[in-house]
Amino acid sequence: TFEGPMMSIKAVNSLSHYTDWTIGHVHSGALGWNGMISFGALYYLVPKLWNRDRLYSLRLVNWHFWLATLGIVVYAATMWVAGIQQGLMWREYDAQGYLVYSFAESIAAMFPYYVMRMMGGVLFLTGALIMAYNLYRTIRGDLREEVPMGAEAPAMQPAE
């Protein structure tokens, strides 16, 4: 990705090293890339391994995808912003050469970002729980009647 080589640049690394930026970077790869690949593999393999025609619900797959995607974007972007703020706070000196912010002040400033991080994690987890439910129902052999997304529902017949 672009972010890894960018973090190796001295000016960027001096700002982001040991901050929450690195946490956002790692989680965007771990959850955003590895997680989504794993989800896709499970969606492909479970119907094959249990000899099912299809997944229980494709709509639930769509809900899972968007909740997980939104969750990881909120999670990672929040950590990137928090990391920049941490880096800037940790390297700000006053006229006498003392740090302007104590370490405790920099941690206290992270609270709103950690709340947003938690909200992103909850969205991601909600998507994963939807996937688990969908796979459970698939393994049981249940099928949900669904109109394909984007298609119109069949017209109702008029009453006589």
Coordinates of N, CA and C in Angstrom, one line a residue:
T1 N 0.8 -1.2 0.0 CA 0.0 0.0 0.0 C 0.9 1.2 0.0
F2 N 0.3 2.4 -0.2 CA 1.0 3.6 -0.2 C 1.4 4.0 1.2
E3 N 0.6 3.7 2.2 CA 0.8 4.2 3.5 C 2.1 3.6 4.2
G4 N 2.4 2.4 3.9 CA 3.7 1.8 4.5 C 4.9 2.5 4.1
P5 N 5.2 2.6 2.7 CA 6.3 3.4 2.3 C 6.3 4.8 2.8
M6 N 5.1 5.4 2.8 CA 5.1 6.8 3.3 C 5.5 6.9 4.7
M7 N 5.2 5.9 5.5 CA 5.6 6.0 6.9 C 7.1 5.8 7.1
S8 N 7.8 5.3 6.1 CA 9.2 5.1 6.2 C 10.0 6.4 5.9
I9 N 9.3 7.4 5.4 CA 10.0 8.7 5.2 C 10.3 9.4 6.5
K10 N 11.5 9.9 6.7 CA 11.9 10.4 8.0 C 11.0 11.4 8.6
A11 N 10.5 12.4 7.9 CA 9.7 13.4 8.4 C 8.3 12.8 8.9
V12 N 7.8 11.9 8.1 CA 6.5 11.3 8.5 C 6.7 10.4 9.7
N13 N 7.8 9.6 9.7 CA 8.0 8.6 10.7 C 8.3 9.3 12.1
S14 N 9.0 10.5 12.0 CA 9.2 11.2 13.3 C 7.9 11.7 13.9
L15 N 6.9 12.0 13.1 CA 5.6 12.4 13.6 C 4.8 11.2 14.1
S16 N 4.8 10.2 13.3 CA 3.8 9.1 13.5 C 4.3 7.9 14.4
H17 N 5.6 7.8 14.6 CA 6.2 6.7 15.3 C 5.7 6.7 16.8
Y18 N 5.3 5.5 17.2 CA 4.7 5.3 18.6 C 3.4 5.9 18.8
T19 N 2.7 6.3 17.8 CA 1.4 7.0 18.0 C 0.3 6.1 17.5
D20 N -0.9 6.6 17.7 CA -2.1 5.8 17.2 C -2.2 5.7 15.7
W21 N -1.4 6.5 15.0 CA -1.4 6.4 13.5 C -1.0 4.9 13.2
T22 N 0.0 4.4 13.9 CA 0.5 3.0 13.6 C -0.7 2.0 13.9
I23 N -1.4 2.3 14.9 CA -2.6 1.4 15.2 C -3.6 1.4 14.1
G24 N -3.9 2.6 13.6 CA -4.8 2.7 12.5 C -4.3 2.0 11.2
H25 N -3.0 2.2 11.0 CA -2.4 1.5 9.8 C -2.5 0.0 9.9
V26 N -2.2 -0.5 11.1 CA -2.2 -2.0 11.2 C -3.6 -2.5 11.2
H27 N -4.6 -1.8 11.8 CA -5.9 -2.3 11.8 C -6.6 -2.2 10.4
S28 N -6.2 -1.2 9.7 CA -6.8 -1.0 8.3 C -6.4 -2.2 7.5
G29 N -5.2 -2.7 7.7 CA -4.7 -3.9 6.9 C -5.2 -5.2 7.5
A30 N -5.2 -5.3 8.8 CA -5.6 -6.6 9.4 C -7.1 -6.8 9.3
L31 N -7.9 -5.8 9.6 CA -9.4 -5.9 9.5 C -9.9 -5.6 8.1
G32 N -9.4 -4.6 7.5 CA -9.9 -4.2 6.2 C -9.5 -5.1 5.1
W33 N -8.3 -5.6 5.1 CA -7.8 -6.5 4.0 C -8.0 -7.9 4.4
N34 N -7.3 -8.4 5.5 CA -7.3 -9.8 5.9 C -8.7 -10.2 6.3
G35 N -9.4 -9.3 7.1 CA -10.7 -9.6 7.5 C -11.7 -9.8 6.4
M36 N -11.7 -8.9 5.4 CA -12.6 -8.9 4.3 C -12.3 -10.2 3.4
I37 N -11.0 -10.5 3.2 CA -10.7 -11.7 2.5 C -11.2 -12.9 3.2
S38 N -11.0 -13.0 4.5 CA -11.5 -14.1 5.3 C -13.0 -14.2 5.2
F39 N -13.7 -13.1 5.3 CA -15.2 -13.1 5.2 C -15.6 -13.7 3.8
G40 N -15.0 -13.2 2.7 CA -15.3 -13.7 1.4 C -15.0 -15.2 1.3
A41 N -13.9 -15.6 1.8 CA -13.6 -17.1 1.8 C -14.7 -17.9 2.5
L42 N -15.1 -17.4 3.7 CA -16.2 -18.1 4.4 C -17.5 -18.1 3.6
Y43 N -17.8 -17.0 3.0 CA -19.1 -16.9 2.2 C -19.0 -17.9 1.0
Y44 N -17.8 -18.1 0.5 CA -17.7 -19.0 -0.6 C -17.7 -20.5 -0.1
L45 N -16.9 -20.7 0.9 CA -16.7 -22.1 1.4 C -17.9 -22.8 2.1
V46 N -18.6 -22.0 3.0 CA -19.6 -22.6 3.8 C -20.7 -23.3 3.0
P47 N -21.3 -22.7 1.9 CA -22.3 -23.4 1.1 C -21.7 -24.7 0.4
K48 N -20.4 -24.6 0.0 CA -19.8 -25.7 -0.7 C -19.6 -26.9 0.3
L49 N -19.0 -26.5 1.5 CA -18.7 -27.6 2.5 C -19.9 -28.3 3.0
W50 N -21.0 -27.6 3.2 CA -22.3 -28.1 3.7 C -23.2 -28.5 2.6
N51 N -22.8 -28.5 1.3 CA -23.6 -28.9 0.2 C -24.9 -28.1 0.1
R52 N -24.8 -26.8 0.1 CA -26.0 -26.0 0.0 C -25.9 -25.3 -1.3
D53 N -27.1 -25.0 -1.9 CA -27.2 -24.3 -3.2 C -26.7 -22.9 -3.1
R54 N -27.0 -22.2 -2.0 CA -26.5 -20.8 -1.8 C -26.6 -20.4 -0.4
L55 N -26.1 -19.2 -0.1 CA -26.2 -18.7 1.3 C -27.7 -18.5 1.7
Y56 N -27.9 -18.4 3.0 CA -29.2 -18.1 3.5 C -29.8 -16.8 2.9
S57 N -29.0 -15.8 3.0 CA -29.5 -14.4 2.6 C -28.3 -13.6 2.0
L58 N -28.5 -13.2 0.8 CA -27.6 -12.3 0.1 C -27.8 -10.9 0.6
R59 N -28.9 -10.5 1.1 CA -29.1 -9.2 1.7 C -28.3 -9.0 2.9
L60 N -28.3 -10.1 3.7 CA -27.4 -10.0 5.0 C -25.9 -9.9 4.6
V61 N -25.5 -10.5 3.5 CA -24.1 -10.3 3.1 C -23.9 -8.9 2.8
N62 N -24.8 -8.2 2.1 CA -24.7 -6.8 1.7 C -24.6 -5.9 3.0
W63 N -25.5 -6.2 4.0 CA -25.5 -5.5 5.2 C -24.2 -5.7 5.9
H64 N -23.7 -6.9 6.0 CA -22.4 -7.2 6.6 C -21.3 -6.4 5.9
F65 N -21.3 -6.4 4.6 CA -20.2 -5.7 3.9 C -20.2 -4.3 4.3
W66 N -21.3 -3.6 4.2 CA -21.3 -2.2 4.4 C -21.1 -1.8 5.9
L67 N -21.6 -2.6 6.8 CA -21.3 -2.3 8.2 C -19.8 -2.5 8.5
A68 N -19.2 -3.6 8.0 CA -17.8 -3.8 8.3 C -17.0 -2.8 7.6
T69 N -17.3 -2.4 6.4 CA -16.5 -1.4 5.6 C -16.6 0.0 6.4
L70 N -17.8 0.4 6.7 CA -18.0 1.7 7.4 C -17.2 1.6 8.8
G71 N -17.3 0.5 9.4 CA -16.7 0.3 10.7 C -15.2 0.5 10.6
I72 N -14.6 -0.2 9.7 CA -13.1 -0.1 9.6 C -12.6 1.2 9.1
V73 N -13.4 1.9 8.2 CA -13.0 3.3 7.8 C -13.1 4.2 9.0
V74 N -14.2 4.1 9.8 CA -14.3 5.0 11.0 C -13.1 4.7 11.9
Y75 N -12.9 3.4 12.2 CA -11.8 3.0 13.1 C -10.5 3.5 12.7
A76 N -10.1 3.2 11.4 CA -8.7 3.5 11.0 C -8.6 5.1 10.8
A77 N -9.5 5.7 10.2 CA -9.4 7.2 10.0 C -9.3 7.9 11.4
T78 N -10.1 7.5 12.4 CA -10.0 8.1 13.7 C -8.6 7.9 14.3
M79 N -8.1 6.7 14.1 CA -6.7 6.5 14.7 C -5.7 7.3 13.9
W80 N -5.8 7.4 12.6 CA -4.9 8.3 11.9 C -4.9 9.7 12.4
V81 N -6.1 10.3 12.6 CA -6.2 11.6 13.1 C -5.6 11.7 14.5
A82 N -6.0 10.7 15.3 CA -5.4 10.7 16.7 C -3.9 10.7 16.7
G83 N -3.4 9.9 15.8 CA -1.9 9.7 15.8 C -1.2 11.0 15.4
I84 N -1.8 11.7 14.4 CA -1.2 13.0 14.1 C -1.3 14.0 15.3
Q85 N -2.4 14.0 15.9 CA -2.5 14.9 17.1 C -1.5 14.5 18.2
Q86 N -1.4 13.2 18.4 CA -0.4 12.8 19.4 C 1.0 13.2 19.1
G87 N 1.4 12.9 17.8 CA 2.7 13.3 17.4 C 3.0 14.8 17.5
L88 N 2.0 15.6 17.1 CA 2.2 17.1 17.3 C 2.2 17.5 18.7
M89 N 1.4 16.9 19.6 CA 1.5 17.2 21.0 C 2.8 16.8 21.7
W90 N 3.3 15.7 21.3 CA 4.5 15.1 21.9 C 5.8 15.9 21.5
R91 N 5.7 16.6 20.4 CA 6.9 17.4 19.9 C 6.8 18.9 20.0
E92 N 5.8 19.4 20.8 CA 5.7 20.8 20.9 C 6.4 21.3 22.2
Y93 N 7.3 22.2 22.0 CA 8.2 22.7 23.1 C 7.9 24.2 23.3
D94 N 8.0 24.7 24.5 CA 7.9 26.1 24.8 C 9.2 26.8 24.6
A95 N 9.2 28.1 24.9 CA 10.4 28.9 24.7 C 11.6 28.5 25.5
Q96 N 11.4 27.9 26.7 CA 12.5 27.4 27.5 C 12.9 26.0 27.2
G97 N 12.3 25.3 26.2 CA 12.7 24.0 25.8 C 11.9 22.9 26.5
Y98 N 10.9 23.2 27.3 CA 10.1 22.2 28.0 C 8.9 21.8 27.1
L99 N 8.5 20.5 27.3 CA 7.3 20.1 26.6 C 6.1 20.9 27.0
V100 N 5.3 21.3 26.0 CA 4.1 22.1 26.3 C 3.0 21.2 26.9
Y101 N 2.9 19.9 26.5 CA 1.9 19.0 27.0 C 2.6 17.8 27.7
S102 N 2.0 17.5 28.8 CA 2.5 16.3 29.5 C 2.0 15.1 28.8
F103 N 2.6 13.9 29.0 CA 2.1 12.7 28.4 C 0.6 12.4 28.8
A104 N 0.3 12.7 30.1 CA -1.1 12.5 30.6 C -2.1 13.4 29.8
E105 N -1.7 14.6 29.5 CA -2.5 15.5 28.7 C -2.8 15.0 27.3
S106 N -1.7 14.4 26.7 CA -1.9 13.9 25.4 C -2.8 12.7 25.4
I107 N -2.7 11.9 26.4 CA -3.6 10.7 26.5 C -5.1 11.2 26.7
A108 N -5.3 12.2 27.6 CA -6.6 12.7 27.9 C -7.2 13.3 26.6
A109 N -6.4 13.9 25.7 CA -6.9 14.4 24.5 C -7.4 13.4 23.5
M110 N -7.0 12.1 23.7 CA -7.4 11.0 22.8 C -8.8 10.5 23.1
F111 N -9.4 10.8 24.2 CA -10.7 10.3 24.6 C -11.7 10.3 23.5
P112 N -12.0 11.5 22.9 CA -13.0 11.5 21.8 C -12.7 10.6 20.6
Y113 N -11.4 10.4 20.3 CA -11.0 9.5 19.3 C -11.2 8.1 19.6
Y114 N -11.0 7.8 20.9 CA -11.2 6.4 21.3 C -12.7 6.0 21.4
V115 N -13.5 7.0 21.6 CA -15.0 6.8 21.6 C -15.3 6.5 20.1
M116 N -14.8 7.3 19.2 CA -15.1 7.0 17.8 C -14.5 5.7 17.3
R117 N -13.3 5.3 17.8 CA -12.7 4.1 17.5 C -13.6 2.9 18.0
M118 N -14.2 3.1 19.2 CA -15.1 2.0 19.7 C -16.3 1.9 18.8
M119 N -16.8 3.1 18.4 CA -18.0 3.0 17.5 C -17.7 2.3 16.2
G120 N -16.6 2.6 15.6 CA -16.1 1.9 14.4 C -16.0 0.4 14.7
G121 N -15.4 0.0 15.8 CA -15.3 -1.4 16.2 C -16.6 -2.1 16.4
V122 N -17.6 -1.4 16.9 CA -18.9 -1.9 17.1 C -19.6 -2.2 15.8
L123 N -19.4 -1.2 14.9 CA -20.0 -1.4 13.5 C -19.4 -2.6 12.8
F124 N -18.1 -2.8 12.9 CA -17.4 -3.9 12.3 C -17.9 -5.2 13.0
L125 N -17.9 -5.2 14.3 CA -18.4 -6.4 15.0 C -19.8 -6.8 14.7
T126 N -20.7 -5.8 14.6 CA -22.1 -6.0 14.2 C -22.2 -6.7 12.8
G127 N -21.4 -6.2 11.9 CA -21.3 -6.9 10.6 C -20.8 -8.3 10.7
A128 N -19.8 -8.6 11.6 CA -19.3 -9.9 11.7 C -20.4 -10.8 12.4
L129 N -21.2 -10.3 13.3 CA -22.3 -11.1 13.9 C -23.4 -11.4 12.9
I130 N -23.6 -10.5 12.0 CA -24.6 -10.7 10.9 C -24.1 -11.8 10.1
M131 N -22.8 -11.8 9.8 CA -22.2 -12.9 9.0 C -22.4 -14.2 9.7
A132 N -22.1 -14.3 11.0 CA -22.1 -15.5 11.7 C -23.6 -16.1 11.7
Y133 N -24.6 -15.2 11.9 CA -26.0 -15.6 11.8 C -26.3 -16.1 10.4
N134 N -25.9 -15.4 9.4 CA -26.1 -15.9 8.0 C -25.5 -17.2 7.7
L135 N -24.3 -17.4 8.2 CA -23.6 -18.7 8.0 C -24.3 -19.8 8.8
Y136 N -24.7 -19.5 10.0 CA -25.4 -20.5 10.8 C -26.7 -21.0 10.1
R137 N -27.5 -20.0 9.6 CA -28.7 -20.4 8.9 C -28.4 -21.1 7.6
T138 N -27.3 -20.8 7.0 CA -26.9 -21.5 5.7 C -26.6 -23.0 6.1
I139 N -25.8 -23.2 7.2 CA -25.4 -24.5 7.6 C -26.7 -25.3 7.9
R140 N -27.7 -24.7 8.6 CA -28.9 -25.4 8.9 C -29.7 -25.8 7.7
G141 N -29.4 -25.2 6.6 CA -30.2 -25.5 5.3 C -31.3 -24.6 5.0
D142 N -31.4 -23.5 5.8 CA -32.5 -22.5 5.6 C -32.3 -21.7 4.3
L143 N -33.3 -21.3 3.7 CA -33.3 -20.4 2.5 C -34.3 -19.3 2.8
R144 N -33.9 -18.1 2.5 CA -34.7 -16.9 2.6 C -35.2 -16.5 1.3
E145 N -36.5 -16.3 1.2 CA -37.1 -15.8 -0.1 C -36.7 -14.3 -0.3
E146 N -36.0 -14.0 -1.3 CA -35.5 -12.7 -1.6 C -35.7 -12.3 -3.0
V147 N -36.1 -11.0 -3.2 CA -36.1 -10.4 -4.5 C -34.7 -9.9 -4.7
P148 N -34.0 -10.2 -5.9 CA -32.7 -9.7 -6.1 C -32.6 -8.2 -5.9
M149 N -31.5 -7.7 -5.4 CA -31.3 -6.2 -5.2 C -31.4 -5.5 -6.5
G150 N -32.2 -4.4 -6.5 CA -32.3 -3.7 -7.8 C -33.5 -4.1 -8.6
A151 N -34.0 -5.3 -8.3 CA -35.1 -5.8 -9.1 C -36.4 -5.3 -8.5
E152 N -37.5 -5.3 -9.3 CA -38.8 -4.9 -8.7 C -39.5 -6.1 -8.2
A153 N -40.2 -5.9 -7.1 CA -41.0 -6.9 -6.6 C -42.1 -7.2 -7.5
P154 N -42.6 -8.5 -7.5 CA -43.7 -8.8 -8.4 C -45.0 -8.0 -8.1
A155 N -45.7 -7.6 -9.1 CA -46.9 -6.8 -8.9 C -48.0 -7.6 -8.2
M156 N -48.7 -6.9 -7.3 CA -49.8 -7.6 -6.6 C -51.0 -7.7 -7.5
Q157 N -51.7 -8.7 -7.4 CA -53.0 -8.9 -8.2 C -54.1 -8.1 -7.5
P158 N -54.9 -7.4 -8.3 CA -56.0 -6.6 -7.8 C -57.0 -7.6 -7.1
A159 N -57.7 -7.1 -6.1 CA -58.7 -7.8 -5.4 C -60.0 -7.9 -6.3
E160 N -60.7 -9.0 -6.2 CA -61.9 -9.1 -7.0 C -63.1 -8.7 -6.2

